[in-house]
XYZ file of C-alpha atoms in Angstrom:
723
model
C -111.303 106.686 -0.144
C -114.482 108.658 0.042
C -116.762 110.257 2.149
C -119.815 107.663 2.359
C -119.127 104.554 4.979
C -118.135 101.357 3.546
C -117.641 97.820 4.562
C -114.776 95.780 3.881
C -117.095 93.374 1.949
C -117.884 96.384 -0.086
C -114.158 96.912 -1.206
C -114.122 96.001 -5.075
C -116.833 98.543 -5.504
C -115.048 101.293 -3.870
C -114.344 104.127 -6.525
C -112.267 106.566 -4.745
C -109.779 103.128 -3.769
C -110.128 101.898 -7.202
C -108.984 105.384 -8.735
C -105.859 105.582 -6.621
C -104.936 102.187 -7.270
C -106.391 102.384 -10.885
C -104.680 102.871 -14.284
C -105.630 106.710 -14.718
C -103.144 109.478 -13.581
C -104.830 111.962 -11.150
C -103.089 115.343 -11.037
C -102.202 116.635 -7.858
C -104.807 119.639 -8.487
C -108.033 117.015 -8.484
C -110.645 117.618 -5.862
C -110.118 113.409 -5.282
C -107.162 113.825 -3.115
C -109.508 115.984 -0.486
C -112.347 113.222 -0.926
C -109.830 110.291 -0.674
C -108.506 111.956 2.446
C -111.518 112.460 3.863
C -111.655 109.971 6.732
C -111.445 108.639 10.251
C -110.205 105.699 11.748
C -109.320 103.620 14.645
C -105.517 103.262 14.098
C -104.516 99.706 14.695
C -101.710 99.225 17.678
C -100.755 95.585 17.571
C -99.288 93.665 15.412
C -102.330 91.331 15.201
C -104.453 94.401 14.215
C -101.818 95.472 10.981
C -101.613 92.136 9.846
C -105.102 91.750 9.780
C -105.702 95.493 7.838
C -102.666 94.510 5.316
C -103.917 90.729 4.456
C -107.219 92.893 3.175
C -105.405 95.427 1.613
C -102.750 93.266 0.121
C -104.689 92.907 -3.516
C -104.839 96.433 -3.816
C -101.019 96.983 -3.247
C -100.266 94.338 -5.682
C -102.234 96.560 -8.464
C -101.017 99.585 -7.454
C -97.111 98.771 -7.898
C -98.236 97.755 -10.962
C -99.928 100.805 -12.157
C -98.058 103.305 -10.079
C -95.226 103.142 -12.701
C -97.693 104.905 -15.545
C -99.613 106.960 -13.313
C -97.109 107.986 -10.599
C -99.968 107.998 -7.707
C -98.460 107.098 -4.906
C -95.668 109.623 -5.998
C -98.500 111.906 -6.174
C -99.668 111.231 -2.642
C -96.245 112.083 -1.487
C -96.370 115.204 -2.645
C -99.819 115.742 -1.101
C -98.141 114.777 2.280
C -95.506 117.284 1.579
C -97.811 120.387 0.638
C -100.132 119.622 3.590
C -96.795 119.068 6.022
C -95.518 122.668 4.380
C -99.190 124.130 5.434
C -99.354 122.402 9.143
C -95.614 124.035 9.718
C -96.993 127.508 8.439
C -99.475 127.355 10.867
C -98.265 125.912 14.455
C -99.400 129.073 16.169
C -103.167 128.010 15.238
C -105.381 125.416 16.040
C -105.426 123.493 12.821
C -107.138 119.839 13.887
C -108.490 119.674 10.352
C -105.122 120.072 8.585
C -103.498 117.779 11.222
C -105.965 115.300 10.673
C -105.576 115.316 6.770
C -102.116 115.399 7.245
C -102.385 112.383 9.063
C -104.270 110.185 6.876
C -102.395 111.058 4.131
C -99.320 109.407 5.882
C -101.051 106.671 7.151
C -102.062 105.454 4.185
C -98.270 106.187 2.457
C -96.876 104.172 5.648
C -99.175 101.114 4.427
C -98.150 101.491 1.374
C -94.310 101.722 1.850
C -94.295 98.563 4.048
C -95.686 96.473 1.403
C -93.185 97.924 -0.808
C -90.121 97.288 1.697
C -91.634 93.295 2.367
C -91.567 92.676 -1.607
C -89.573 94.786 -3.458
C -85.746 95.626 -3.732
C -84.353 98.986 -2.889
C -83.826 100.193 -6.649
C -87.505 98.853 -7.233
C -88.576 100.738 -4.376
C -87.191 104.026 -5.264
C -88.981 103.247 -8.850
C -92.288 103.505 -6.675
C -91.059 106.844 -4.728
C -89.765 108.712 -8.196
C -92.123 107.992 -11.390
C -92.447 110.857 -12.846
C -95.460 110.696 -15.524
C -93.548 111.061 -19.150
C -90.189 109.981 -18.266
C -89.394 106.291 -19.138
C -90.418 104.003 -16.303
C -86.898 102.241 -16.099
C -85.156 105.007 -16.117
C -81.663 104.454 -13.443
C -82.707 106.303 -10.060
C -80.009 107.264 -7.930
C -79.405 109.171 -4.743
C -79.118 112.849 -7.341
C -82.424 112.125 -8.479
C -84.316 110.941 -5.756
C -85.804 113.852 -4.385
C -88.858 112.239 -3.310
C -87.681 110.046 -1.009
C -85.308 112.682 0.312
C -87.790 115.145 0.778
C -90.392 112.620 2.198
C -87.339 111.927 4.904
C -86.960 115.416 5.474
C -90.853 115.712 5.964
C -91.187 113.086 8.367
C -88.518 114.685 10.702
C -89.946 117.911 10.435
C -93.114 116.877 11.693
C -91.660 115.089 14.748
C -89.401 118.017 15.933
C -91.335 120.956 14.564
C -94.771 120.376 15.178
C -95.903 121.008 18.722
C -97.522 117.742 20.310
C -100.933 118.736 20.981
C -103.938 116.150 21.709
C -105.138 116.627 17.837
C -101.437 116.575 16.740
C -100.380 113.191 19.047
C -101.464 110.332 16.105
C -99.696 112.925 13.398
C -96.268 112.302 15.619
C -96.735 108.747 16.112
C -97.428 108.065 12.620
C -94.756 109.945 11.931
C -92.729 107.964 13.775
C -93.925 104.459 12.268
C -93.437 105.792 8.987
C -89.234 106.246 9.652
C -89.337 102.534 11.617
C -91.128 101.219 7.877
C -88.640 103.023 6.015
C -85.823 101.788 8.171
C -86.842 98.429 8.179
C -85.587 98.192 4.405
C -82.264 96.545 6.532
C -84.397 93.844 7.730
C -85.135 92.840 4.061
C -81.646 93.545 2.451
C -78.343 91.293 2.481
C -76.501 94.954 2.136
C -75.396 96.902 4.892
C -76.978 100.055 5.957
C -74.254 102.653 4.686
C -75.372 100.970 1.204
C -79.012 101.646 1.403
C -80.207 104.838 -0.082
C -82.656 105.427 2.682
C -79.877 105.402 5.162
C -77.547 107.260 3.461
C -80.297 110.129 3.258
C -80.768 110.143 6.884
C -76.977 109.840 7.810
C -75.495 112.501 5.461
C -78.588 114.617 3.467
C -80.773 117.598 4.475
C -81.716 115.100 7.548
C -78.661 114.966 9.247
C -78.465 119.080 9.843
C -81.674 117.947 12.281
C -80.120 115.044 14.072
C -79.705 116.713 17.356
C -82.729 118.140 17.346
C -84.707 114.777 16.379
C -82.447 112.789 19.076
C -83.971 115.284 21.530
C -87.016 114.903 20.529
C -87.012 111.499 20.739
C -85.510 111.183 24.358
C -87.941 114.007 25.003
C -90.590 111.807 24.038
C -89.435 109.371 26.045
C -88.982 111.329 29.325
C -92.715 112.749 29.073
C -94.494 109.240 28.498
C -97.011 111.086 27.125
C -100.074 108.705 27.759
C -102.856 108.689 24.945
C -105.259 111.675 24.690
C -108.594 110.972 26.028
C -111.195 110.006 23.647
C -108.667 109.196 20.945
C -110.781 106.066 19.907
C -114.155 108.232 20.108
C -114.703 108.732 16.466
C -118.173 109.659 15.962
C -118.745 107.249 12.711
C -119.140 110.239 10.654
C -117.481 110.743 7.192
C -115.987 107.439 5.933
C -113.627 105.512 3.884
C -112.412 102.424 3.089
C -110.694 102.076 6.241
C -113.464 103.411 8.383
C -115.142 100.498 6.671
C -112.473 98.082 7.699
C -112.814 99.929 11.264
C -116.241 99.265 11.167
C -115.993 95.354 9.914
C -112.549 94.123 11.075
C -111.770 96.188 14.228
C -114.960 96.079 15.905
C -114.244 92.857 17.039
C -110.557 93.670 18.926
C -109.652 95.759 22.046
C -107.323 98.438 20.662
C -104.733 99.570 24.216
C -104.893 103.359 23.360
C -106.646 105.222 26.395
C -106.808 102.116 28.596
C -106.482 103.032 32.556
C -103.798 100.402 33.709
C -101.634 101.674 35.710
C -98.035 100.869 34.674
C -96.722 98.931 37.575
C -100.207 96.278 37.310
C -98.879 95.854 33.599
C -95.393 95.089 34.957
C -96.990 92.782 37.492
C -99.072 91.060 34.634
C -95.827 90.737 32.390
C -94.080 88.732 35.271
C -96.964 86.344 35.829
C -97.330 85.713 32.529
C -97.153 81.838 32.188
C -96.918 81.401 28.736
C -95.138 83.910 26.003
C -98.460 84.825 24.299
C -99.542 85.993 27.220
C -96.386 88.169 28.362
C -96.914 89.545 24.451
C -100.155 90.970 25.273
C -99.298 92.372 28.531
C -96.284 94.338 26.812
C -98.574 95.506 24.007
C -101.112 96.774 26.913
C -98.081 98.625 28.803
C -96.689 99.892 25.740
C -100.328 101.348 24.145
C -100.401 103.712 27.332
C -98.263 106.067 25.848
C -97.621 104.454 22.527
C -95.115 107.722 21.221
C -93.425 107.328 23.927
C -92.161 103.381 23.008
C -92.063 104.222 19.472
C -89.457 107.456 19.839
C -87.441 104.932 22.004
C -87.453 102.127 19.265
C -86.876 104.733 16.388
C -84.146 106.416 18.537
C -82.351 102.443 18.955
C -82.519 102.068 15.340
C -80.929 105.362 14.421
C -78.046 105.093 16.873
C -77.407 101.031 16.011
C -76.771 101.633 12.227
C -73.448 102.600 10.350
C -72.045 102.924 13.473
C -68.325 102.709 12.208
C -66.020 105.440 13.365
C -63.763 104.723 10.400
C -66.235 104.298 7.929
C -67.158 106.048 4.754
C -70.913 107.469 6.534
C -70.666 108.781 9.969
C -73.638 108.445 12.047
C -74.755 112.122 13.239
C -77.467 110.315 15.654
C -75.104 108.756 17.854
C -72.744 111.201 17.877
C -75.972 113.712 19.244
C -76.819 111.111 21.337
C -73.299 110.332 23.453
C -72.195 114.167 23.313
C -75.293 116.303 24.623
C -75.286 118.553 27.551
C -76.474 117.323 31.042
C -78.656 119.565 32.620
C -80.577 119.241 35.759
C -81.989 121.046 38.606
C -81.018 121.502 42.082
C -82.188 123.400 44.929
C -80.649 126.611 43.948
C -82.008 126.133 40.223
C -80.603 124.883 37.301
C -76.657 123.391 36.971
C -75.235 121.777 34.345
C -72.053 120.332 33.503
C -69.204 122.202 31.106
C -70.250 121.998 27.775
C -67.734 120.459 25.531
C -67.091 121.059 22.141
C -69.125 118.410 20.632
C -71.948 118.742 22.525
C -75.161 118.930 20.153
C -77.887 119.388 22.700
C -78.925 120.236 26.573
C -81.160 117.888 28.129
C -82.527 117.226 31.833
C -80.498 114.957 32.967
C -82.474 114.155 36.086
C -85.952 113.988 33.866
C -84.191 111.361 31.341
C -82.796 109.315 34.917
C -86.365 109.772 36.377
C -88.109 108.057 33.115
C -84.913 105.195 33.095
C -86.055 104.473 36.323
C -89.749 104.188 36.656
C -90.944 103.083 33.475
C -90.712 99.513 33.375
C -87.679 97.735 32.698
C -87.745 96.182 29.559
C -84.837 95.416 26.698
C -85.049 98.817 25.049
C -84.906 101.205 28.474
C -81.746 98.205 29.384
C -80.249 98.890 25.626
C -80.709 102.772 25.828
C -79.189 103.033 29.850
C -76.052 100.729 27.983
C -75.720 102.834 25.435
C -75.396 106.366 27.572
C -73.596 104.695 30.784
C -71.075 103.594 28.035
C -70.532 106.650 25.286
C -72.202 109.807 27.426
C -69.425 110.750 30.207
C -71.349 113.404 31.648
C -74.379 111.127 31.674
C -72.450 108.365 33.376
C -70.868 110.643 36.071
C -74.369 112.145 36.714
C -75.921 108.725 37.265
C -72.766 107.859 39.649
C -73.422 110.580 42.106
C -77.299 110.037 42.382
C -77.872 109.234 46.200
C -80.712 107.185 44.769
C -78.745 105.049 42.995
C -81.484 101.847 44.081
C -83.932 103.340 42.042
C -81.859 102.448 38.637
C -80.483 99.886 39.927
C -82.932 97.433 41.930
C -85.460 96.868 38.915
C -82.243 95.488 37.129
C -81.945 93.276 39.785
C -85.154 91.957 39.366
C -85.395 91.622 35.768
C -81.269 89.318 36.563
C -83.289 87.184 39.783
C -85.801 86.307 37.082
C -84.109 85.413 34.340
C -85.972 82.324 33.014
C -88.519 85.285 31.980
C -85.904 87.289 29.858
C -84.226 87.068 26.615
C -80.637 86.334 27.171
C -79.972 89.302 25.544
C -81.732 91.323 28.171
C -79.708 89.665 30.601
C -76.341 90.157 29.167
C -77.211 94.175 28.892
C -78.481 94.019 32.164
C -74.887 92.622 33.251
C -73.053 94.603 31.298
C -74.874 97.794 32.849
C -73.988 96.611 36.209
C -70.276 96.120 35.194
C -70.148 99.339 33.527
C -71.428 101.066 36.828
C -69.207 98.983 39.143
C -65.457 100.710 37.548
C -66.216 103.372 39.336
C -65.083 103.289 42.995
C -67.811 105.682 44.091
C -70.632 103.291 42.402
C -68.723 100.234 44.672
C -69.045 102.319 48.049
C -72.200 103.678 47.947
C -74.143 100.972 47.294
C -72.819 99.513 50.375
C -74.376 102.396 52.098
C -78.060 102.118 50.857
C -79.953 100.051 52.827
C -83.442 98.282 51.637
C -85.903 96.798 53.498
C -88.817 94.054 52.473
C -87.114 92.844 48.577
C -90.484 90.710 48.402
C -89.499 89.683 45.131
C -86.118 87.659 46.385
C -87.990 84.612 47.519
C -84.835 82.485 48.101
C -84.659 83.499 52.054
C -86.826 85.926 54.129
C -84.458 89.209 54.516
C -85.595 92.133 56.294
C -83.062 94.267 55.532
C -79.841 94.317 53.357
C -77.710 96.627 51.728
C -77.903 97.378 48.311
C -74.498 96.097 47.643
C -75.520 92.684 49.297
C -78.491 92.495 47.397
C -76.538 93.027 44.143
C -73.706 90.419 45.363
C -76.357 87.895 45.960
C -78.392 88.443 42.695
C -74.785 88.161 40.575
C -74.063 84.575 42.702
C -77.716 83.540 41.319
C -76.849 84.865 37.635
C -73.389 82.719 37.932
C -75.214 79.577 39.165
C -78.052 79.974 36.615
C -75.612 80.035 34.245
C -73.511 77.218 35.030
C -77.200 75.020 35.059
C -78.851 76.294 32.063
C -76.718 78.645 29.351
C -73.069 77.626 30.332
C -71.825 80.849 28.924
C -68.157 81.838 29.403
C -68.868 85.245 27.864
C -71.762 85.839 30.817
C -69.522 84.097 33.860
C -66.829 86.781 32.754
C -69.188 89.669 33.010
C -70.989 88.519 36.628
C -66.792 88.040 38.027
C -65.824 90.731 36.551
C -68.307 93.116 38.499
C -67.723 91.377 41.782
C -64.136 91.432 41.721
C -64.701 95.296 40.782
C -67.136 95.423 43.962
C -64.934 93.500 46.035
C -62.093 95.593 47.548
C -65.661 98.119 49.187
C -67.208 94.960 50.486
C -68.477 96.632 53.540
C -71.118 95.439 56.442
C -71.520 92.072 54.752
C -74.935 90.450 55.541
C -74.538 86.958 56.875
C -76.364 85.648 54.011
C -74.327 87.621 51.816
C -71.286 86.059 53.295
C -72.808 82.257 53.055
C -73.679 82.695 49.858
C -69.934 84.027 48.672
C -68.655 81.261 50.156
C -71.011 78.589 49.379
C -70.609 79.490 45.295
C -66.543 78.761 45.947
C -67.761 75.310 47.538
C -70.066 74.431 44.399
C -67.626 75.152 41.836
C -64.577 73.429 44.106
C -67.084 70.064 44.310
C -67.947 70.412 40.500
C -64.084 71.299 39.399
C -63.014 67.802 41.807
C -65.525 65.748 39.580
C -64.193 66.506 36.582
C -60.845 66.330 37.893
C -61.755 62.860 38.768
C -63.789 62.311 35.181
C -60.599 63.380 33.549
C -58.578 61.026 35.013
C -60.725 58.106 34.464
C -60.790 59.086 30.797
C -57.335 58.695 30.774
C -57.335 55.259 32.110
C -59.942 54.169 29.429
C -58.435 52.393 25.995
C -58.297 54.636 23.075
C -60.705 54.207 19.648
C -57.640 53.136 18.013
C -56.217 50.681 20.756
C -59.348 48.444 20.960
C -58.746 44.711 22.407
C -58.091 42.093 19.811
C -58.060 38.654 18.946
C -55.060 37.047 16.955
C -55.504 34.246 14.453
C -52.893 32.165 13.177
C -53.924 31.363 9.064
C -53.244 28.188 7.294
C -50.086 29.783 5.665
C -48.601 30.887 9.102
C -49.434 34.371 8.474
C -50.823 36.084 11.609
C -53.795 38.692 11.826
C -55.993 40.360 13.849
C -59.540 40.163 14.654
C -61.135 43.262 16.617
C -63.041 41.834 19.747
C -66.608 42.602 19.579
C -67.022 45.389 21.654
C -69.746 46.010 24.935
C -72.218 49.139 24.847
C -70.357 49.755 28.194
C -67.396 49.540 26.363
C -68.331 51.507 23.333
C -69.707 54.125 25.674
C -66.364 53.829 27.592
C -64.509 55.021 24.106
C -66.813 57.818 23.223
C -65.769 59.597 26.611
C -62.506 59.176 25.698
C -62.907 60.946 22.608
C -64.388 64.114 24.058
C -61.326 64.235 26.643
C -60.118 67.364 25.111
C -63.609 69.220 25.577
C -63.573 67.845 29.488
C -59.777 69.545 29.476
C -60.931 72.342 28.227
C -64.204 72.651 30.843
C -61.840 72.303 33.475
C -59.636 74.986 32.251
C -62.255 77.255 32.490
C -63.554 76.072 35.731
C -60.347 76.660 37.122
C -59.918 80.025 35.937
C -63.712 81.208 37.637
C -62.270 79.092 40.794
C -59.165 81.348 40.875
C -61.496 84.453 40.612
C -63.777 83.382 43.208
C -60.348 83.155 45.429
C -59.273 86.432 44.207
C -62.447 88.343 45.224
C -62.460 86.673 48.466
C -59.005 87.591 49.687
C -59.474 91.399 47.873
C -62.770 91.649 50.360
C -60.133 90.736 53.024
C -56.892 92.341 52.013
C -59.214 95.694 52.363
C -61.640 95.586 54.663
C -61.152 92.999 56.516
C -62.313 94.999 59.789
C -65.749 95.519 58.299
C -66.559 92.236 57.344
C -67.156 90.004 60.733
C -69.976 88.023 58.833
C -67.288 86.821 56.005
C -64.696 85.815 58.591
C -67.485 83.912 60.545
C -68.227 81.869 57.241
C -64.734 81.606 56.368
C -64.065 79.707 60.212
C -66.957 77.545 59.484
C -66.513 76.776 56.528
C -62.354 76.498 56.423
C -62.590 72.851 55.463
C -63.957 73.530 51.829
C -60.312 75.183 50.977
C -58.437 72.034 52.070
C -58.253 70.242 48.676
C -56.713 73.128 47.409
C -53.934 74.227 49.468
C -51.264 72.285 47.501
C -52.789 73.182 44.061
C -50.637 75.214 41.715
C -53.156 76.965 40.693
C -54.788 77.981 44.056
C -51.891 77.731 46.256
C -50.866 82.057 46.344
C -54.098 82.848 47.266
C -55.242 79.884 49.802
C -52.298 81.010 51.909
C -53.528 84.306 52.213
C -56.773 83.233 53.397
C -55.645 80.589 55.502
C -53.350 83.156 57.087
C -56.641 84.983 57.992
C -58.724 81.541 59.321
C -55.206 80.423 61.497
C -55.345 83.887 63.101
C -58.702 84.032 63.801
C -59.167 80.645 65.039
C -55.671 81.348 67.164
C -57.867 84.403 68.900
C -61.071 82.089 69.891
C -59.082 79.599 70.812
C -57.238 81.814 73.830
C -60.983 82.566 74.501
C -62.768 79.628 75.048
C -63.447 76.140 73.004
C -67.309 76.584 73.492
C -68.678 79.775 72.148
C -71.875 80.780 70.871
C -72.259 82.756 67.704
C -72.518 86.498 69.512
C -69.583 85.566 71.184
C -67.687 84.684 68.208
C -68.728 87.820 66.406
C -67.364 89.408 69.122
C -64.141 88.080 69.115
C -63.688 88.617 65.584
C -64.387 92.216 66.011
C -62.228 92.342 68.762
C -58.947 90.353 66.759
C -59.980 92.439 63.634
C -58.586 95.948 65.318
C -55.001 94.104 65.936
C -55.203 92.440 62.708
C -51.133 92.753 61.096
C -51.973 93.533 57.193
C -48.606 92.467 56.415
C -49.353 89.175 57.022
C -51.079 88.944 53.584
C -49.363 88.898 50.501
C -50.088 91.574 48.314
C -51.679 91.148 44.695
C -52.941 93.850 42.137
C -56.226 95.085 42.539
C -59.116 93.569 41.184
C -60.296 95.913 38.019
C -62.193 95.422 35.047
C -63.086 97.500 32.225
C -65.847 96.595 29.890
C -64.810 96.523 26.227
C -67.186 96.587 23.142
C -66.393 93.657 21.148
C -65.215 93.995 17.390
C -67.478 95.311 14.733
C -70.500 95.408 17.605
C -73.035 96.377 14.845
C -73.109 92.278 14.112
C -74.662 91.974 17.612
C -76.535 95.218 18.070
C -78.570 95.830 14.606
C -80.401 92.338 14.713
C -81.125 92.847 18.570
C -82.655 96.212 17.764
C -84.700 95.151 15.170
C -85.774 92.064 16.990
C -87.207 94.730 19.691
C -88.868 96.815 17.124
C -90.673 93.330 15.614
C -91.539 92.393 19.046
C -92.967 95.685 20.708
C -93.116 98.025 18.244
C -97.074 97.015 17.530
C -95.991 96.950 13.839
C -96.684 93.711 11.951
C -93.653 92.749 8.867
C -94.109 89.432 6.600
C -91.352 86.887 7.163
C -91.594 86.030 3.535
C -88.037 88.088 1.756
C -86.736 88.422 5.491
C -82.717 88.470 5.258
C -81.730 89.240 8.968
C -84.041 86.264 11.502
C -84.788 82.876 11.178
C -88.548 83.190 10.478
C -90.615 80.090 11.960
C -93.897 80.666 10.726
C -95.047 84.145 11.710
C -92.487 84.235 15.135
C -89.248 86.336 14.518
C -86.584 84.992 16.320
C -82.797 85.801 16.542
């Protein structure tokens, strides 16, 4: 690019740029390369900044892709990068900041070109650009065996990430290597082929790179754990040197503020995200948060991409990165030093699980962190065991509950994953017991009612009930209902010392569903009495020849509406069936709490006595009467105890009578039902959900920009990508 400062308005006159993109071959020994890569830039950190750069350089990309098939200049630049990477790895013990800077410059240019190729061409055409060898016919077929440049390039990127020490002067190189892998892998967004058919993925999954999969996963996790901030002075270039990119920085980036190096605290940025009134404001706040430790954020995104492709355990292509994440050995520090769980035969590396847990607790809750937590809890048994054993489980759980509480501010996928995390945790008896022993004070974000103190279990119940009610009003998603109720059911046998408000909300949930159920039943009965579309009232008419014919009456708007209602009766019946299942599940949850923890829940008993009338319509209903009989037995027993004391008791006296009566409660009065135990099972073909989800996270949170023109994975709405 050059040693003289140039402005973007002079791009067409830049000799180094024109030579690189031009029609003449540049040998690898040519001194041109040292001059071309002698530039210093403030890298773009947001999608808008990347888009600006892409727009300015696009004409040159178009010229390059034509000329490169003859000159191989792009392939030569790849070899320059490989050469400098080898030199850098050979000098890791020295403070070789200049070599690191040159290696980064080469990689930055390569990444810009690759992104254009991925967005514009199919895989075979992209490989041709990689593997051009002057003197070999340009149209020669490229295959896995001959794609040495691509394989070597991928190997070098991984070596940079895992073998080059992370220092202030190598931070930007590490970040660029991660970004480059993300851009390479984004070919999936522009292809209709599954990942296992794409050469980039095949190279990563079964090539030489696969050998380093444990080290790569450990390094990416370590970056996430460390949350290393951008080094001081990251943007403070002295303006010397120069290049076409520096010219762009001078002319374009001076009008934008890059996020790197800002001093905002994490909690302030998280509050800004929650306080944002528009999607645009939330996106800006997320970018600011991401830019505090961009290497950590990009590393997490790359980890999610690697782990969620080629996931079939029976497929032809196995995923070593997935295996590495799910089988590492948990190492954690205790008072006596370092301890670890037993190493299993499939263990791939050791990781400080306590540090990972701390990062998951303190990095602001996002789709990415929740998805990582989900995968670890679901697939890594050692990590799951460690999390459940933590005495400070509230550190992990409260941010998730806060996300669920503010559901309208989150996307549906984040809500689903948060609920599944809770469901997985609720499968363990130790967890369901522990959450009722942990007391919380001053949960300021729960604004429906001021609660000075509540157990973590009580807060969990409140938020799940709120999620059910939100789903009934807004989303009407049976899958979400099922997860919420399954988590409550798993917890119900350990309900202890429930707060009065929690007890009220449990019974109120049943009351709300009961009213909805009865209204729906009445509506179905009404629909069944309406005339069917094929039996509209008719007038009869006798023709001149004596034959009888019929003429349909004109139908009034109200009659037509009734007919249309009649047509959707099957849908109403289905809604009633779903609601009946939900109602029964709520009754079973209440019954489970009474069967296992009656002595420890005086507030729940008090609420049941106060709200006994809500169960009246269901006492003889065949779908509910067996469960209602149990609840009635409890209500009748304690009603009798209260009547024996007095007919005029205050709240405290009632509670005292309930607590005394609970000590003498005869358990045999209750019919035994199977314990409520539900286990999360991943859907068939989970990649159909996770692959688009992960790439949507990359698009919206990586700070990179992709053109929407040739996207195959998403629905494109202008420049906005949405699932």
